[in-house]
PDB file of C-alpha atoms in Angstrom:
ATOM      1  CA  GLU R   1       0.000   0.000   0.000  1.00 81.00           C
ATOM      2  CA  LYS R   2       2.884   2.402   0.768  1.00 86.00           C
ATOM      3  CA  ALA R   3       4.419   1.561  -2.603  1.00 88.00           C
ATOM      4  CA  LEU R   4       1.107   2.365  -4.290  1.00 86.00           C
ATOM      5  CA  LEU R   5       0.893   5.722  -2.507  1.00 88.00           C
ATOM      6  CA  LYS R   6       4.500   6.519  -3.515  1.00 88.00           C
ATOM      7  CA  THR R   7       3.725   5.626  -7.131  1.00 89.00           C
ATOM      8  CA  LYS R   8       0.598   7.774  -7.102  1.00 88.00           C
ATOM      9  CA  ALA R   9       2.605  10.682  -5.659  1.00 90.00           C
ATOM     10  CA  ARG R  10       5.276  10.261  -8.371  1.00 89.00           C
ATOM     11  CA  VAL R  11       2.613  10.102 -11.077  1.00 89.00           C
ATOM     12  CA  ALA R  12       0.921  13.226  -9.704  1.00 89.00           C
ATOM     13  CA  GLY R  13       4.290  15.002  -9.595  1.00 88.00           C
ATOM     14  CA  ARG R  14       5.073  13.961 -13.157  1.00 86.00           C
ATOM     15  CA  GLU R  15       1.639  15.086 -14.345  1.00 86.00           C
ATOM     16  CA  LYS R  16       2.271  18.481 -12.744  1.00 87.00           C
ATOM     17  CA  GLN R  17       5.648  18.735 -14.502  1.00 82.00           C
ATOM     18  CA  LEU R  18       4.096  17.814 -17.838  1.00 78.00           C
ATOM     19  CA  GLN R  19       1.342  20.394 -17.358  1.00 79.00           C
ATOM     20  CA  GLN R  20       3.952  23.062 -16.570  1.00 81.00           C
ATOM     21  CA  LYS R  21       5.901  22.126 -19.714  1.00 75.00           C
ATOM     22  CA  SER R  22       2.712  22.223 -21.756  1.00 72.00           C
ATOM     23  CA  ASP R  23       1.844  25.651 -20.338  1.00 76.00           C
ATOM     24  CA  SER R  24       5.369  26.846 -21.110  1.00 74.00           C
ATOM     25  CA  ILE R  25       5.149  25.620 -24.716  1.00 69.00           C
ATOM     26  CA  GLU R  26       1.764  27.293 -25.161  1.00 70.00           C
ATOM     27  CA  ALA R  27       3.175  30.549 -23.769  1.00 74.00           C
ATOM     28  CA  THR R  28       6.173  30.303 -26.117  1.00 69.00           C
ATOM     29  CA  VAL R  29       3.943  29.719 -29.134  1.00 66.00           C
ATOM     30  CA  ALA R  30       1.691  32.618 -28.131  1.00 70.00           C
ATOM     31  CA  GLU R  31       4.703  34.907 -27.648  1.00 72.00           C
ATOM     32  CA  ALA R  32       6.203  33.907 -31.005  1.00 67.00           C
ATOM     33  CA  THR R  33       2.878  34.399 -32.769  1.00 66.00           C
ATOM     34  CA  HIS R  34       2.399  37.825 -31.176  1.00 71.00           C
ATOM     35  CA  LEU R  35       5.951  38.894 -32.022  1.00 69.00           C
ATOM     36  CA  THR R  36       5.636  37.739 -35.619  1.00 63.00           C
ATOM     37  CA  THR R  37       2.331  39.597 -36.033  1.00 67.00           C
ATOM     38  CA  HIS R  38       3.820  42.753 -34.526  1.00 69.00           C
ATOM     39  CA  LEU R  39       6.898  42.554 -36.744  1.00 65.00           C
ATOM     40  CA  THR R  40       4.813  41.976 -39.847  1.00 62.00           C
ATOM     41  CA  HIS R  41       2.671  45.048 -39.081  1.00 67.00           C
ATOM     42  CA  THR R  42       5.807  47.121 -38.449  1.00 67.00           C
ATOM     43  CA  LEU R  43       7.380  46.020 -41.703  1.00 61.00           C
ATOM     44  CA  ASN R  44       4.162  46.646 -43.628  1.00 61.00           C
ATOM     45  CA  GLY R  45       4.021  50.143 -42.155  1.00 65.00           C
ATOM     46  CA  VAL R  46       7.577  50.851 -43.268  1.00 60.00           C
ATOM     47  CA  ALA R  47       6.894  49.480 -46.746  1.00 57.00           C
ATOM     48  CA  SER R  48       3.708  51.539 -46.961  1.00 59.00           C
ATOM     49  CA  ARG R  49       5.542  54.745 -46.076  1.00 58.00           C
ATOM     50  CA  GLN R  50       8.228  53.943 -48.627  1.00 55.00           C
ATOM     51  CA  ASN R  51       5.749  53.156 -51.380  1.00 56.00           C
ATOM     52  CA  GLU R  52       3.738  56.307 -50.726  1.00 57.00           C
ATOM     53  CA  GLY R  53       6.890  58.454 -50.686  1.00 54.00           C
ATOM     54  CA  LEU R  54       5.767  60.638 -47.802  1.00 48.00           C
ATOM     55  CA  GLY R  55       8.660  63.098 -47.840  1.00 47.00           C
ATOM     56  CA  GLN R  56      10.299  63.150 -44.421  1.00 44.00           C
ATOM     57  CA  GLN R  57       8.703  59.850 -43.470  1.00 46.00           C
ATOM     58  CA  ARG R  58      10.508  58.133 -46.330  1.00 50.00           C
ATOM     59  CA  VAL R  59      12.867  55.609 -44.871  1.00 56.00           C
ATOM     60  CA  LYS R  60      16.432  55.802 -46.149  1.00 70.00           C
ATOM     61  CA  TYR R  61      17.851  52.704 -47.767  1.00 69.00           C
ATOM     62  CA  ALA R  62      20.406  52.173 -44.988  1.00 73.00           C
ATOM     63  CA  ASP R  63      17.659  52.449 -42.375  1.00 75.00           C
ATOM     64  CA  ARG R  64      15.509  49.994 -44.311  1.00 74.00           C
ATOM     65  CA  VAL R  65      18.386  47.512 -44.478  1.00 77.00           C
ATOM     66  CA  ARG R  66      19.071  47.884 -40.751  1.00 80.00           C
ATOM     67  CA  LEU R  67      15.401  47.514 -39.879  1.00 81.00           C
ATOM     68  CA  CYS R  68      14.985  44.517 -42.156  1.00 81.00           C
ATOM     69  CA  ARG R  69      18.008  42.809 -40.597  1.00 84.00           C
ATOM     70  CA  GLU R  70      16.690  43.463 -37.091  1.00 84.00           C
ATOM     71  CA  LEU R  71      13.207  42.261 -37.978  1.00 83.00           C
ATOM     72  CA  GLY R  72      14.635  39.251 -39.776  1.00 84.00           C
ATOM     73  CA  ALA R  73      16.647  38.298 -36.692  1.00 87.00           C
ATOM     74  CA  GLN R  74      13.594  38.649 -34.455  1.00 84.00           C
ATOM     75  CA  ILE R  75      11.420  36.663 -36.852  1.00 85.00           C
ATOM     76  CA  GLY R  76      14.128  33.987 -37.002  1.00 87.00           C
ATOM     77  CA  ALA R  77      14.184  33.853 -33.198  1.00 87.00           C
ATOM     78  CA  SER R  78      10.392  33.446 -33.210  1.00 85.00           C
ATOM     79  CA  ALA R  79      10.722  30.560 -35.629  1.00 87.00           C
ATOM     80  CA  ASP R  80      13.377  28.991 -33.394  1.00 88.00           C
ATOM     81  CA  MET R  81      10.999  29.206 -30.429  1.00 85.00           C
ATOM     82  CA  LEU R  82       8.214  27.621 -32.431  1.00 85.00           C
ATOM     83  CA  GLY R  83      10.506  24.836 -33.627  1.00 87.00           C
ATOM     84  CA  ALA R  84      11.734  24.172 -30.089  1.00 86.00           C
ATOM     85  CA  ALA R  85       8.096  23.892 -29.021  1.00 85.00           C
ATOM     86  CA  GLY R  86       7.470  21.311 -31.744  1.00 86.00           C
ATOM     87  CA  GLN R  87       5.373  23.727 -33.805  1.00 85.00           C
ATOM     88  CA  TYR R  88       7.294  22.936 -36.990  1.00 91.00           C
ATOM     89  CA  GLU R  89       4.594  23.936 -39.469  1.00 89.00           C
ATOM     90  CA  ALA R  90       4.150  27.335 -37.826  1.00 87.00           C
ATOM     91  CA  ALA R  91       7.940  27.812 -37.666  1.00 89.00           C
ATOM     92  CA  GLU R  92       8.260  27.029 -41.370  1.00 92.00           C
ATOM     93  CA  GLY R  93       5.511  29.518 -42.215  1.00 89.00           C
ATOM     94  CA  VAL R  94       7.256  32.207 -40.188  1.00 88.00           C
ATOM     95  CA  LEU R  95      10.574  31.499 -41.924  1.00 92.00           C
ATOM     96  CA  LEU R  96       8.988  31.557 -45.382  1.00 91.00           C
ATOM     97  CA  SER R  97       7.499  34.962 -44.513  1.00 87.00           C
ATOM     98  CA  ASN R  98      10.996  36.023 -43.495  1.00 88.00           C
ATOM     99  CA  VAL R  99      12.305  34.879 -46.899  1.00 91.00           C
ATOM    100  CA  ARG R 100       9.673  36.980 -48.701  1.00 86.00           C
ATOM    101  CA  MET R 101      10.470  40.021 -46.567  1.00 84.00           C
ATOM    102  CA  LYS R 102      14.209  39.697 -47.192  1.00 86.00           C
ATOM    103  CA  GLU R 103      13.724  39.100 -50.912  1.00 86.00           C
ATOM    104  CA  GLY R 104      11.739  42.336 -51.092  1.00 81.00           C
ATOM    105  CA  ALA R 105      14.316  44.287 -49.138  1.00 80.00           C
ATOM    106  CA  PHE R 106      17.580  42.844 -50.433  1.00 83.00           C
ATOM    107  CA  GLY R 107      16.810  40.908 -53.624  1.00 85.00           C
ATOM    108  CA  GLY R 108      16.418  37.177 -54.051  1.00 89.00           C
ATOM    109  CA  ASN R 109      20.101  36.249 -54.107  1.00 90.00           C
ATOM    110  CA  HIS R 110      21.257  38.193 -51.060  1.00 89.00           C
ATOM    111  CA  PRO R 111      23.115  36.305 -48.286  1.00 91.00           C
ATOM    112  CA  GLU R 112      20.358  37.325 -45.838  1.00 90.00           C
ATOM    113  CA  VAL R 113      17.904  35.295 -47.940  1.00 93.00           C
ATOM    114  CA  ALA R 114      20.340  32.391 -48.240  1.00 94.00           C
ATOM    115  CA  SER R 115      20.798  32.292 -44.458  1.00 93.00           C
ATOM    116  CA  THR R 116      17.040  32.006 -43.932  1.00 94.00           C
ATOM    117  CA  PHE R 117      16.952  29.056 -46.325  1.00 96.00           C
ATOM    118  CA  GLN R 118      19.674  27.488 -44.165  1.00 95.00           C
ATOM    119  CA  GLN R 119      17.447  27.997 -41.132  1.00 94.00           C
ATOM    120  CA  LEU R 120      14.605  26.288 -43.007  1.00 96.00           C
ATOM    121  CA  ALA R 121      16.941  23.397 -43.807  1.00 96.00           C
ATOM    122  CA  HIS R 122      17.827  23.005 -40.121  1.00 95.00           C
ATOM    123  CA  LEU R 123      14.143  23.015 -39.209  1.00 95.00           C
ATOM    124  CA  CYS R 124      13.416  20.227 -41.700  1.00 95.00           C
ATOM    125  CA  GLU R 125      16.476  18.327 -40.495  1.00 94.00           C
ATOM    126  CA  ALA R 126      15.146  18.486 -36.915  1.00 93.00           C
ATOM    127  CA  GLN R 127      11.974  16.801 -38.185  1.00 93.00           C
ATOM    128  CA  GLY R 128      13.948  14.136 -40.022  1.00 94.00           C
ATOM    129  CA  ASP R 129      12.667  15.440 -43.377  1.00 95.00           C
ATOM    130  CA  TRP R 130      15.967  15.133 -45.210  1.00 95.00           C
ATOM    131  CA  ARG R 131      14.538  15.640 -48.702  1.00 96.00           C
ATOM    132  CA  ARG R 132      13.069  19.039 -47.871  1.00 95.00           C
ATOM    133  CA  ALA R 133      16.170  19.948 -45.863  1.00 95.00           C
ATOM    134  CA  LEU R 134      18.288  19.225 -48.933  1.00 96.00           C
ATOM    135  CA  ASP R 135      15.944  21.304 -51.125  1.00 96.00           C
ATOM    136  CA  TYR R 136      16.396  24.278 -48.801  1.00 97.00           C
ATOM    137  CA  VAL R 137      20.186  23.782 -48.681  1.00 95.00           C
ATOM    138  CA  GLU R 138      20.239  23.762 -52.489  1.00 96.00           C
ATOM    139  CA  GLN R 139      18.188  26.965 -52.622  1.00 95.00           C
ATOM    140  CA  SER R 140      20.535  28.591 -50.123  1.00 95.00           C
ATOM    141  CA  SER R 141      23.650  27.504 -52.013  1.00 94.00           C
ATOM    142  CA  SER R 142      22.239  28.542 -55.389  1.00 94.00           C
ATOM    143  CA  ARG R 143      21.342  32.007 -54.150  1.00 93.00           C
ATOM    144  CA  ALA R 144      24.693  32.478 -52.429  1.00 91.00           C
ATOM    145  CA  LEU R 145      26.545  31.449 -55.604  1.00 93.00           C
ATOM    146  CA  ASP R 146      24.428  33.774 -57.740  1.00 94.00           C
ATOM    147  CA  TYR R 147      25.114  36.635 -55.333  1.00 92.00           C
ATOM    148  CA  SER R 148      28.839  35.909 -55.430  1.00 92.00           C
ATOM    149  CA  ARG R 149      28.837  35.871 -59.240  1.00 93.00           C
ATOM    150  CA  GLN R 150      26.935  39.147 -59.361  1.00 91.00           C
ATOM    151  CA  LYS R 151      29.450  40.785 -57.033  1.00 90.00           C
ATOM    152  CA  GLU R 152      32.377  39.495 -59.096  1.00 92.00           C
ATOM    153  CA  GLU R 153      30.773  40.835 -62.285  1.00 91.00           C
ATOM    154  CA  GLN R 154      30.163  44.224 -60.662  1.00 88.00           C
ATOM    155  CA  GLU R 155      33.771  44.407 -59.472  1.00 89.00           C
ATOM    156  CA  ALA R 156      35.089  43.339 -62.890  1.00 88.00           C
ATOM    157  CA  GLY R 157      32.864  45.924 -64.594  1.00 82.00           C
ATOM    158  CA  GLY R 158      34.085  48.639 -62.246  1.00 71.00           C
ATOM    159  CA  GLN R 159      37.740  47.871 -62.933  1.00 67.00           C
ATOM    160  CA  GLY R 160      37.331  48.135 -66.697  1.00 54.00           C
ATOM    161  CA  GLN R 161      36.158  51.750 -66.487  1.00 51.00           C
TER     162      GLN R 161
END
């Protein structure tokens, strides 16, 4: 009977731990979702001001690059939190949004875009989805190579003048 009571106490303790972990995961997912929504609204506001060309409110290119890098890092961190919580589909959606944002800000072949594809590859790897991980690695490598070639061509063109 004492052994049964001890087992029940251990089970109750374990259930409490599992509930705390579940609550923590739910809080992490909620925080990541909120942060991603906030960042998306902020970025859309910046893009809107740029597209409308509102004089003094126009964001300089350097400021846009800085803001995009900061937002990209925060979005990436949100995706990491979602992945750690096992919310792989949500994490992938967040990262794909990050790719679109970076493509718009930097161009499709920029290293910032390539690095996000690497993050997508790691996410797929964590799920054991090697085929999709390889697809993302190939996209990252292709974009990085294209960017490198473009830079070399620009430098070669500048030297000939």
